[in-house]
PDB file of N, CA and C in Angstrom:
ATOM      1  N   MET A  19       0.850  -1.176   0.000  1.00 46.00           N
ATOM      2  CA  MET A  19       0.000   0.000   0.000  1.00 46.00           C
ATOM      3  C   MET A  19       0.893   1.234   0.000  1.00 46.00           C
ATOM      4  N   ALA A  20       0.596   2.192  -0.845  1.00 55.00           N
ATOM      5  CA  ALA A  20       1.401   3.405  -0.964  1.00 55.00           C
ATOM      6  C   ALA A  20       1.066   4.370   0.166  1.00 55.00           C
ATOM      7  N   GLY A  21       2.109   5.054   0.635  1.00 57.00           N
ATOM      8  CA  GLY A  21       1.918   6.055   1.675  1.00 57.00           C
ATOM      9  C   GLY A  21       1.364   7.345   1.079  1.00 57.00           C
ATOM     10  N   PRO A  22       1.192   8.362   1.902  1.00 61.00           N
ATOM     11  CA  PRO A  22       0.654   9.637   1.416  1.00 61.00           C
ATOM     12  C   PRO A  22       1.517  10.272   0.335  1.00 61.00           C
ATOM     13  N   GLU A  23       2.845  10.101   0.432  1.00 63.00           N
ATOM     14  CA  GLU A  23       3.717  10.674  -0.585  1.00 63.00           C
ATOM     15  C   GLU A  23       3.464  10.046  -1.949  1.00 63.00           C
ATOM     16  N   GLY A  24       3.217   8.747  -1.962  1.00 66.00           N
ATOM     17  CA  GLY A  24       2.944   8.063  -3.221  1.00 66.00           C
ATOM     18  C   GLY A  24       1.633   8.500  -3.843  1.00 66.00           C
ATOM     19  N   VAL A  25       0.622   8.689  -3.011  1.00 65.00           N
ATOM     20  CA  VAL A  25      -0.679   9.146  -3.510  1.00 65.00           C
ATOM     21  C   VAL A  25      -0.563  10.558  -4.047  1.00 65.00           C
ATOM     22  N   ILE A  26       0.143  11.422  -3.312  1.00 65.00           N
ATOM     23  CA  ILE A  26       0.324  12.807  -3.759  1.00 65.00           C
ATOM     24  C   ILE A  26       1.139  12.836  -5.042  1.00 65.00           C
ATOM     25  N   GLY A  27       2.169  12.012  -5.124  1.00 70.00           N
ATOM     26  CA  GLY A  27       2.984  11.947  -6.333  1.00 70.00           C
ATOM     27  C   GLY A  27       2.177  11.483  -7.530  1.00 70.00           C
ATOM     28  N   ASN A  28       1.328  10.472  -7.334  1.00 80.00           N
ATOM     29  CA  ASN A  28       0.486   9.992  -8.426  1.00 80.00           C
ATOM     30  C   ASN A  28      -0.510  11.047  -8.867  1.00 80.00           C
ATOM     31  N   ALA A  29      -1.118  11.765  -7.910  1.00 79.00           N
ATOM     32  CA  ALA A  29      -2.057  12.824  -8.255  1.00 79.00           C
ATOM     33  C   ALA A  29      -1.339  13.947  -8.982  1.00 79.00           C
ATOM     34  N   MET A  30      -0.150  14.273  -8.528  1.00 82.00           N
ATOM     35  CA  MET A  30       0.615  15.333  -9.173  1.00 82.00           C
ATOM     36  C   MET A  30       0.988  14.939 -10.602  1.00 82.00           C
ATOM     37  N   ASP A  31       1.398  13.700 -10.792  1.00 87.00           N
ATOM     38  CA  ASP A  31       1.713  13.224 -12.140  1.00 87.00           C
ATOM     39  C   ASP A  31       0.490  13.319 -13.040  1.00 87.00           C
ATOM     40  N   TRP A  32      -0.673  12.960 -12.503  1.00 89.00           N
ATOM     41  CA  TRP A  32      -1.903  13.017 -13.300  1.00 89.00           C
ATOM     42  C   TRP A  32      -2.218  14.460 -13.685  1.00 89.00           C
ATOM     43  N   VAL A  33      -2.077  15.382 -12.740  1.00 89.00           N
ATOM     44  CA  VAL A  33      -2.382  16.791 -13.022  1.00 89.00           C
ATOM     45  C   VAL A  33      -1.407  17.344 -14.052  1.00 89.00           C
ATOM     46  N   VAL A  34      -0.131  17.018 -13.929  1.00 89.00           N
ATOM     47  CA  VAL A  34       0.849  17.501 -14.901  1.00 89.00           C
ATOM     48  C   VAL A  34       0.545  16.926 -16.279  1.00 89.00           C
ATOM     49  N   ASP A  35       0.234  15.638 -16.339  1.00 93.00           N
ATOM     50  CA  ASP A  35      -0.070  15.001 -17.627  1.00 93.00           C
ATOM     51  C   ASP A  35      -1.330  15.575 -18.268  1.00 93.00           C
ATOM     52  N   HIS A  36      -2.269  16.027 -17.454  1.00 94.00           N
ATOM     53  CA  HIS A  36      -3.539  16.533 -17.972  1.00 94.00           C
ATOM     54  C   HIS A  36      -3.714  18.037 -17.724  1.00 94.00           C
ATOM     55  N   SER A  37      -2.618  18.761 -17.667  1.00 94.00           N
ATOM     56  CA  SER A  37      -2.693  20.202 -17.400  1.00 94.00           C
ATOM     57  C   SER A  37      -3.386  20.966 -18.527  1.00 94.00           C
ATOM     58  N   TYR A  38      -3.497  20.378 -19.704  1.00 96.00           N
ATOM     59  CA  TYR A  38      -4.230  21.024 -20.789  1.00 96.00           C
ATOM     60  C   TYR A  38      -5.708  21.218 -20.433  1.00 96.00           C
ATOM     61  N   LEU A  39      -6.200  20.481 -19.435  1.00 96.00           N
ATOM     62  CA  LEU A  39      -7.599  20.620 -19.022  1.00 96.00           C
ATOM     63  C   LEU A  39      -7.871  21.935 -18.297  1.00 96.00           C
ATOM     64  N   ILE A  40      -6.828  22.586 -17.771  1.00 97.00           N
ATOM     65  CA  ILE A  40      -7.034  23.819 -17.013  1.00 97.00           C
ATOM     66  C   ILE A  40      -7.724  24.883 -17.864  1.00 97.00           C
ATOM     67  N   PRO A  41      -7.259  25.209 -19.048  1.00 97.00           N
ATOM     68  CA  PRO A  41      -8.017  26.173 -19.859  1.00 97.00           C
ATOM     69  C   PRO A  41      -9.190  25.546 -20.612  1.00 97.00           C
ATOM     70  N   LEU A  42      -9.131  24.227 -20.808  1.00 98.00           N
ATOM     71  CA  LEU A  42     -10.136  23.575 -21.641  1.00 98.00           C
ATOM     72  C   LEU A  42     -11.475  23.356 -20.924  1.00 98.00           C
ATOM     73  N   LEU A  43     -11.463  23.081 -19.627  1.00 97.00           N
ATOM     74  CA  LEU A  43     -12.706  22.786 -18.906  1.00 97.00           C
ATOM     75  C   LEU A  43     -13.703  23.952 -18.917  1.00 97.00           C
ATOM     76  N   PRO A  44     -13.289  25.208 -18.630  1.00 97.00           N
ATOM     77  CA  PRO A  44     -14.263  26.299 -18.735  1.00 97.00           C
ATOM     78  C   PRO A  44     -14.780  26.483 -20.167  1.00 97.00           C
ATOM     79  N   LEU A  45     -13.902  26.254 -21.136  1.00 97.00           N
ATOM     80  CA  LEU A  45     -14.328  26.370 -22.540  1.00 97.00           C
ATOM     81  C   LEU A  45     -15.364  25.304 -22.889  1.00 97.00           C
ATOM     82  N   ILE A  46     -15.166  24.097 -22.410  1.00 97.00           N
ATOM     83  CA  ILE A  46     -16.142  23.030 -22.647  1.00 97.00           C
ATOM     84  C   ILE A  46     -17.478  23.385 -21.994  1.00 97.00           C
ATOM     85  N   GLY A  47     -17.410  23.939 -20.773  1.00 95.00           N
ATOM     86  CA  GLY A  47     -18.639  24.375 -20.104  1.00 95.00           C
ATOM     87  C   GLY A  47     -19.368  25.452 -20.896  1.00 95.00           C
ATOM     88  N   ALA A  48     -18.617  26.383 -21.467  1.00 95.00           N
ATOM     89  CA  ALA A  48     -19.239  27.439 -22.275  1.00 95.00           C
ATOM     90  C   ALA A  48     -19.861  26.878 -23.551  1.00 95.00           C
ATOM     91  N   VAL A  49     -19.194  25.912 -24.159  1.00 95.00           N
ATOM     92  CA  VAL A  49     -19.742  25.290 -25.375  1.00 95.00           C
ATOM     93  C   VAL A  49     -21.025  24.524 -25.044  1.00 95.00           C
ATOM     94  N   ILE A  50     -21.016  23.792 -23.943  1.00 94.00           N
ATOM     95  CA  ILE A  50     -22.226  23.064 -23.527  1.00 94.00           C
ATOM     96  C   ILE A  50     -23.367  24.041 -23.279  1.00 94.00           C
ATOM     97  N   THR A  51     -23.066  25.136 -22.592  1.00 94.00           N
ATOM     98  CA  THR A  51     -24.097  26.148 -22.337  1.00 94.00           C
ATOM     99  C   THR A  51     -24.574  26.778 -23.630  1.00 94.00           C
ATOM    100  N   GLY A  52     -23.658  27.032 -24.547  1.00 93.00           N
ATOM    101  CA  GLY A  52     -24.039  27.621 -25.826  1.00 93.00           C
ATOM    102  C   GLY A  52     -24.956  26.729 -26.636  1.00 93.00           C
ATOM    103  N   PHE A  53     -24.687  25.440 -26.628  1.00 92.00           N
ATOM    104  CA  PHE A  53     -25.506  24.517 -27.419  1.00 92.00           C
ATOM    105  C   PHE A  53     -26.813  24.117 -26.730  1.00 92.00           C
ATOM    106  N   PHE A  54     -26.749  23.899 -25.427  1.00 90.00           N
ATOM    107  CA  PHE A  54     -27.906  23.330 -24.731  1.00 90.00           C
ATOM    108  C   PHE A  54     -28.567  24.268 -23.729  1.00 90.00           C
ATOM    109  N   GLY A  55     -27.994  25.443 -23.505  1.00 84.00           N
ATOM    110  CA  GLY A  55     -28.450  26.314 -22.429  1.00 84.00           C
ATOM    111  C   GLY A  55     -29.879  26.800 -22.546  1.00 84.00           C
ATOM    112  N   ALA A  56     -30.234  27.401 -23.663  1.00 82.00           N
ATOM    113  CA  ALA A  56     -31.539  28.046 -23.780  1.00 82.00           C
ATOM    114  C   ALA A  56     -32.689  27.028 -23.766  1.00 82.00           C
ATOM    115  N   ARG A  57     -32.517  25.934 -24.434  1.00 86.00           N
ATOM    116  CA  ARG A  57     -33.622  24.986 -24.570  1.00 86.00           C
ATOM    117  C   ARG A  57     -33.730  24.009 -23.408  1.00 86.00           C
ATOM    118  N   TRP A  58     -32.619  23.377 -23.033  1.00 89.00           N
ATOM    119  CA  TRP A  58     -32.690  22.298 -22.056  1.00 89.00           C
ATOM    120  C   TRP A  58     -32.271  22.719 -20.646  1.00 89.00           C
ATOM    121  N   LEU A  59     -31.270  23.546 -20.543  1.00 88.00           N
ATOM    122  CA  LEU A  59     -30.781  23.910 -19.206  1.00 88.00           C
ATOM    123  C   LEU A  59     -31.564  25.064 -18.588  1.00 88.00           C
ATOM    124  N   LYS A  60     -32.085  25.938 -19.423  1.00 88.00           N
ATOM    125  CA  LYS A  60     -32.899  27.097 -19.017  1.00 88.00           C
ATOM    126  C   LYS A  60     -32.239  27.897 -17.895  1.00 88.00           C
ATOM    127  N   GLU A  61     -32.848  27.968 -16.721  1.00 89.00           N
ATOM    128  CA  GLU A  61     -32.311  28.803 -15.645  1.00 89.00           C
ATOM    129  C   GLU A  61     -31.059  28.192 -14.998  1.00 89.00           C
ATOM    130  N   ARG A  62     -30.727  26.974 -15.347  1.00 90.00           N
ATOM    131  CA  ARG A  62     -29.519  26.334 -14.816  1.00 90.00           C
ATOM    132  C   ARG A  62     -28.377  26.358 -15.837  1.00 90.00           C
ATOM    133  N   SER A  63     -28.471  27.235 -16.817  1.00 90.00           N
ATOM    134  CA  SER A  63     -27.471  27.239 -17.882  1.00 90.00           C
ATOM    135  C   SER A  63     -26.087  27.692 -17.418  1.00 90.00           C
ATOM    136  N   HIS A  64     -25.986  28.301 -16.254  1.00 91.00           N
ATOM    137  CA  HIS A  64     -24.684  28.721 -15.750  1.00 91.00           C
ATOM    138  C   HIS A  64     -23.898  27.573 -15.109  1.00 91.00           C
ATOM    139  N   TRP A  65     -24.541  26.477 -14.772  1.00 93.00           N
ATOM    140  CA  TRP A  65     -23.878  25.380 -14.076  1.00 93.00           C
ATOM    141  C   TRP A  65     -22.722  24.734 -14.848  1.00 93.00           C
ATOM    142  N   PRO A  66     -22.855  24.457 -16.136  1.00 94.00           N
ATOM    143  CA  PRO A  66     -21.693  23.860 -16.833  1.00 94.00           C
ATOM    144  C   PRO A  66     -20.457  24.755 -16.797  1.00 94.00           C
ATOM    145  N   ILE A  67     -20.655  26.056 -16.901  1.00 95.00           N
ATOM    146  CA  ILE A  67     -19.510  26.966 -16.861  1.00 95.00           C
ATOM    147  C   ILE A  67     -18.888  26.966 -15.470  1.00 95.00           C
ATOM    148  N   TRP A  68     -19.732  27.059 -14.437  1.00 96.00           N
ATOM    149  CA  TRP A  68     -19.208  27.073 -13.072  1.00 96.00           C
ATOM    150  C   TRP A  68     -18.506  25.762 -12.732  1.00 96.00           C
ATOM    151  N   LEU A  69     -19.029  24.654 -13.185  1.00 97.00           N
ATOM    152  CA  LEU A  69     -18.367  23.368 -12.933  1.00 97.00           C
ATOM    153  C   LEU A  69     -17.013  23.311 -13.630  1.00 97.00           C
ATOM    154  N   GLY A  70     -16.951  23.820 -14.861  1.00 97.00           N
ATOM    155  CA  GLY A  70     -15.672  23.865 -15.576  1.00 97.00           C
ATOM    156  C   GLY A  70     -14.665  24.767 -14.896  1.00 97.00           C
ATOM    157  N   VAL A  71     -15.114  25.938 -14.448  1.00 98.00           N
ATOM    158  CA  VAL A  71     -14.222  26.866 -13.749  1.00 98.00           C
ATOM    159  C   VAL A  71     -13.770  26.272 -12.417  1.00 98.00           C
ATOM    160  N   GLY A  72     -14.681  25.639 -11.692  1.00 97.00           N
ATOM    161  CA  GLY A  72     -14.329  25.035 -10.407  1.00 97.00           C
ATOM    162  C   GLY A  72     -13.326  23.904 -10.561  1.00 97.00           C
ATOM    163  N   ALA A  73     -13.556  23.027 -11.522  1.00 97.00           N
ATOM    164  CA  ALA A  73     -12.626  21.917 -11.750  1.00 97.00           C
ATOM    165  C   ALA A  73     -11.267  22.449 -12.209  1.00 97.00           C
ATOM    166  N   SER A  74     -11.288  23.483 -13.029  1.00 97.00           N
ATOM    167  CA  SER A  74     -10.045  24.106 -13.475  1.00 97.00           C
ATOM    168  C   SER A  74      -9.285  24.724 -12.305  1.00 97.00           C
ATOM    169  N   ALA A  75     -10.009  25.341 -11.388  1.00 97.00           N
ATOM    170  CA  ALA A  75      -9.369  25.934 -10.204  1.00 97.00           C
ATOM    171  C   ALA A  75      -8.746  24.857  -9.330  1.00 97.00           C
ATOM    172  N   VAL A  76      -9.444  23.740  -9.152  1.00 95.00           N
ATOM    173  CA  VAL A  76      -8.898  22.645  -8.337  1.00 95.00           C
ATOM    174  C   VAL A  76      -7.615  22.106  -8.973  1.00 95.00           C
ATOM    175  N   LEU A  77      -7.632  21.908 -10.291  1.00 95.00           N
ATOM    176  CA  LEU A  77      -6.427  21.431 -10.972  1.00 95.00           C
ATOM    177  C   LEU A  77      -5.291  22.443 -10.859  1.00 95.00           C
ATOM    178  N   SER A  78      -5.608  23.721 -11.002  1.00 96.00           N
ATOM    179  CA  SER A  78      -4.584  24.768 -10.916  1.00 96.00           C
ATOM    180  C   SER A  78      -3.962  24.827  -9.530  1.00 96.00           C
ATOM    181  N   ILE A  79      -4.793  24.773  -8.509  1.00 95.00           N
ATOM    182  CA  ILE A  79      -4.288  24.835  -7.133  1.00 95.00           C
ATOM    183  C   ILE A  79      -3.473  23.588  -6.802  1.00 95.00           C
ATOM    184  N   THR A  80      -3.912  22.435  -7.289  1.00 92.00           N
ATOM    185  CA  THR A  80      -3.156  21.200  -7.091  1.00 92.00           C
ATOM    186  C   THR A  80      -1.791  21.293  -7.759  1.00 92.00           C
ATOM    187  N   LEU A  81      -1.765  21.805  -8.974  1.00 92.00           N
ATOM    188  CA  LEU A  81      -0.513  21.958  -9.700  1.00 92.00           C
ATOM    189  C   LEU A  81       0.404  22.958  -8.997  1.00 92.00           C
ATOM    190  N   LEU A  82      -0.142  24.079  -8.568  1.00 92.00           N
ATOM    191  CA  LEU A  82       0.652  25.086  -7.867  1.00 92.00           C
ATOM    192  C   LEU A  82       1.229  24.542  -6.566  1.00 92.00           C
ATOM    193  N   SER A  83       0.403  23.885  -5.762  1.00 90.00           N
ATOM    194  CA  SER A  83       0.896  23.365  -4.486  1.00 90.00           C
ATOM    195  C   SER A  83       1.936  22.272  -4.702  1.00 90.00           C
ATOM    196  N   GLY A  84       1.751  21.452  -5.710  1.00 87.00           N
ATOM    197  CA  GLY A  84       2.747  20.418  -6.009  1.00 87.00           C
ATOM    198  C   GLY A  84       4.065  21.001  -6.461  1.00 87.00           C
ATOM    199  N   MET A  85       4.008  22.013  -7.298  1.00 88.00           N
ATOM    200  CA  MET A  85       5.235  22.662  -7.762  1.00 88.00           C
ATOM    201  C   MET A  85       5.946  23.373  -6.617  1.00 88.00           C
ATOM    202  N   LEU A  86       5.188  24.045  -5.751  1.00 88.00           N
ATOM    203  CA  LEU A  86       5.802  24.696  -4.587  1.00 88.00           C
ATOM    204  C   LEU A  86       6.419  23.671  -3.649  1.00 88.00           C
ATOM    205  N   GLY A  87       5.760  22.534  -3.490  1.00 83.00           N
ATOM    206  CA  GLY A  87       6.307  21.464  -2.652  1.00 83.00           C
ATOM    207  C   GLY A  87       7.605  20.914  -3.215  1.00 83.00           C
ATOM    208  N   GLN A  88       7.657  20.733  -4.527  1.00 80.00           N
ATOM    209  CA  GLN A  88       8.887  20.252  -5.148  1.00 80.00           C
ATOM    210  C   GLN A  88       9.996  21.287  -5.028  1.00 80.00           C
ATOM    211  N   TRP A  89       9.659  22.556  -5.217  1.00 77.00           N
ATOM    212  CA  TRP A  89      10.645  23.614  -5.090  1.00 77.00           C
ATOM    213  C   TRP A  89      11.195  23.666  -3.671  1.00 77.00           C
ATOM    214  N   HIS A  90      10.287  23.586  -2.682  1.00 75.00           N
ATOM    215  CA  HIS A  90      10.721  23.618  -1.287  1.00 75.00           C
ATOM    216  C   HIS A  90      11.618  22.428  -0.972  1.00 75.00           C
ATOM    217  N   ALA A  91      11.261  21.264  -1.463  1.00 75.00           N
ATOM    218  CA  ALA A  91      12.075  20.067  -1.216  1.00 75.00           C
ATOM    219  C   ALA A  91      13.453  20.198  -1.861  1.00 75.00           C
ATOM    220  N   SER A  92      13.519  20.764  -3.059  1.00 75.00           N
ATOM    221  CA  SER A  92      14.822  20.917  -3.710  1.00 75.00           C
ATOM    222  C   SER A  92      15.677  21.949  -2.980  1.00 75.00           C
ATOM    223  N   GLN A  93      15.055  23.004  -2.470  1.00 74.00           N
ATOM    224  CA  GLN A  93      15.801  24.000  -1.692  1.00 74.00           C
ATOM    225  C   GLN A  93      16.316  23.387  -0.392  1.00 74.00           C
ATOM    226  N   HIS A  94      15.483  22.592   0.245  1.00 70.00           N
ATOM    227  CA  HIS A  94      15.860  21.938   1.507  1.00 70.00           C
ATOM    228  C   HIS A  94      17.011  20.959   1.265  1.00 70.00           C
ATOM    229  N   LYS A  95      16.934  20.205   0.196  1.00 66.00           N
ATOM    230  CA  LYS A  95      17.981  19.240  -0.136  1.00 66.00           C
ATOM    231  C   LYS A  95      19.280  19.965  -0.466  1.00 66.00           C
ATOM    232  N   ALA A  96      19.205  21.057  -1.215  1.00 67.00           N
ATOM    233  CA  ALA A  96      20.411  21.807  -1.567  1.00 67.00           C
ATOM    234  C   ALA A  96      21.070  22.413  -0.336  1.00 67.00           C
ATOM    235  N   ALA A  97      20.278  22.869   0.617  1.00 70.00           N
ATOM    236  CA  ALA A  97      20.834  23.434   1.849  1.00 70.00           C
ATOM    237  C   ALA A  97      21.566  22.367   2.658  1.00 70.00           C
ATOM    238  N   HIS A  98      21.039  21.144   2.682  1.00 69.00           N
ATOM    239  CA  HIS A  98      21.699  20.059   3.424  1.00 69.00           C
ATOM    240  C   HIS A  98      22.963  19.588   2.715  1.00 69.00           C
ATOM    241  N   GLU A  99      22.979  19.659   1.396  1.00 70.00           N
ATOM    242  CA  GLU A  99      24.163  19.230   0.653  1.00 70.00           C
ATOM    243  C   GLU A  99      25.310  20.225   0.813  1.00 70.00           C
ATOM    244  N   ARG A 100      24.998  21.495   0.975  1.00 70.00           N
ATOM    245  CA  ARG A 100      26.040  22.511   1.132  1.00 70.00           C
ATOM    246  C   ARG A 100      26.703  22.436   2.497  1.00 70.00           C
ATOM    247  N   GLY A 101      25.975  22.040   3.489  1.00 63.00           N
ATOM    248  CA  GLY A 101      26.519  21.965   4.833  1.00 63.00           C
ATOM    249  C   GLY A 101      26.142  23.184   5.650  1.00 63.00           C
ATOM    250  N   PRO A 102      26.364  23.121   6.966  1.00 61.00           N
ATOM    251  CA  PRO A 102      25.898  24.191   7.847  1.00 61.00           C
ATOM    252  C   PRO A 102      26.674  25.502   7.673  1.00 61.00           C
ATOM    253  N   HIS A 103      27.972  25.453   7.335  1.00 60.00           N
ATOM    254  CA  HIS A 103      28.761  26.685   7.242  1.00 60.00           C
ATOM    255  C   HIS A 103      28.390  27.486   6.005  1.00 60.00           C
ATOM    256  N   GLU A 104      28.163  26.823   4.889  1.00 57.00           N
ATOM    257  CA  GLU A 104      27.800  27.531   3.665  1.00 57.00           C
ATOM    258  C   GLU A 104      26.377  28.050   3.721  1.00 57.00           C
ATOM    259  N   ALA A 105      25.508  27.339   4.410  1.00 51.00           N
ATOM    260  CA  ALA A 105      24.111  27.774   4.493  1.00 51.00           C
ATOM    261  C   ALA A 105      23.990  29.053   5.306  1.00 51.00           C
ATOM    262  N   ARG A 106      24.846  29.222   6.339  1.00 53.00           N
ATOM    263  CA  ARG A 106      24.803  30.440   7.149  1.00 53.00           C
ATOM    264  C   ARG A 106      25.341  31.654   6.419  1.00 53.00           C
ATOM    265  N   ALA A 107      26.211  31.430   5.453  1.00 50.00           N
ATOM    266  CA  ALA A 107      26.833  32.546   4.742  1.00 50.00           C
ATOM    267  C   ALA A 107      25.841  33.294   3.869  1.00 50.00           C
ATOM    268  N   GLU A 108      24.740  32.705   3.539  1.00 50.00           N
ATOM    269  CA  GLU A 108      23.769  33.352   2.644  1.00 50.00           C
ATOM    270  C   GLU A 108      22.959  34.377   3.323  1.00 50.00           C
TER     271      GLU A 108
END
């Protein structure tokens, strides 16, 4: 069974592989609303757009937090590789 790091790594890999969905999901929602909004969705025609924007935001935040986590880990690793005397000099 994979630990939390493995699950986060797998989710991060999925988000990076499918990052094209970030701009595409709101566009798909707008197309759905454009085609089906007036006749079938009526007063709920804003929902496809909001769902696309929400899913895009979740993917964006996941990608941002993963990238910041990787950056922080690389900075932490570089500081340990330099040693305590070089790290204080900065």
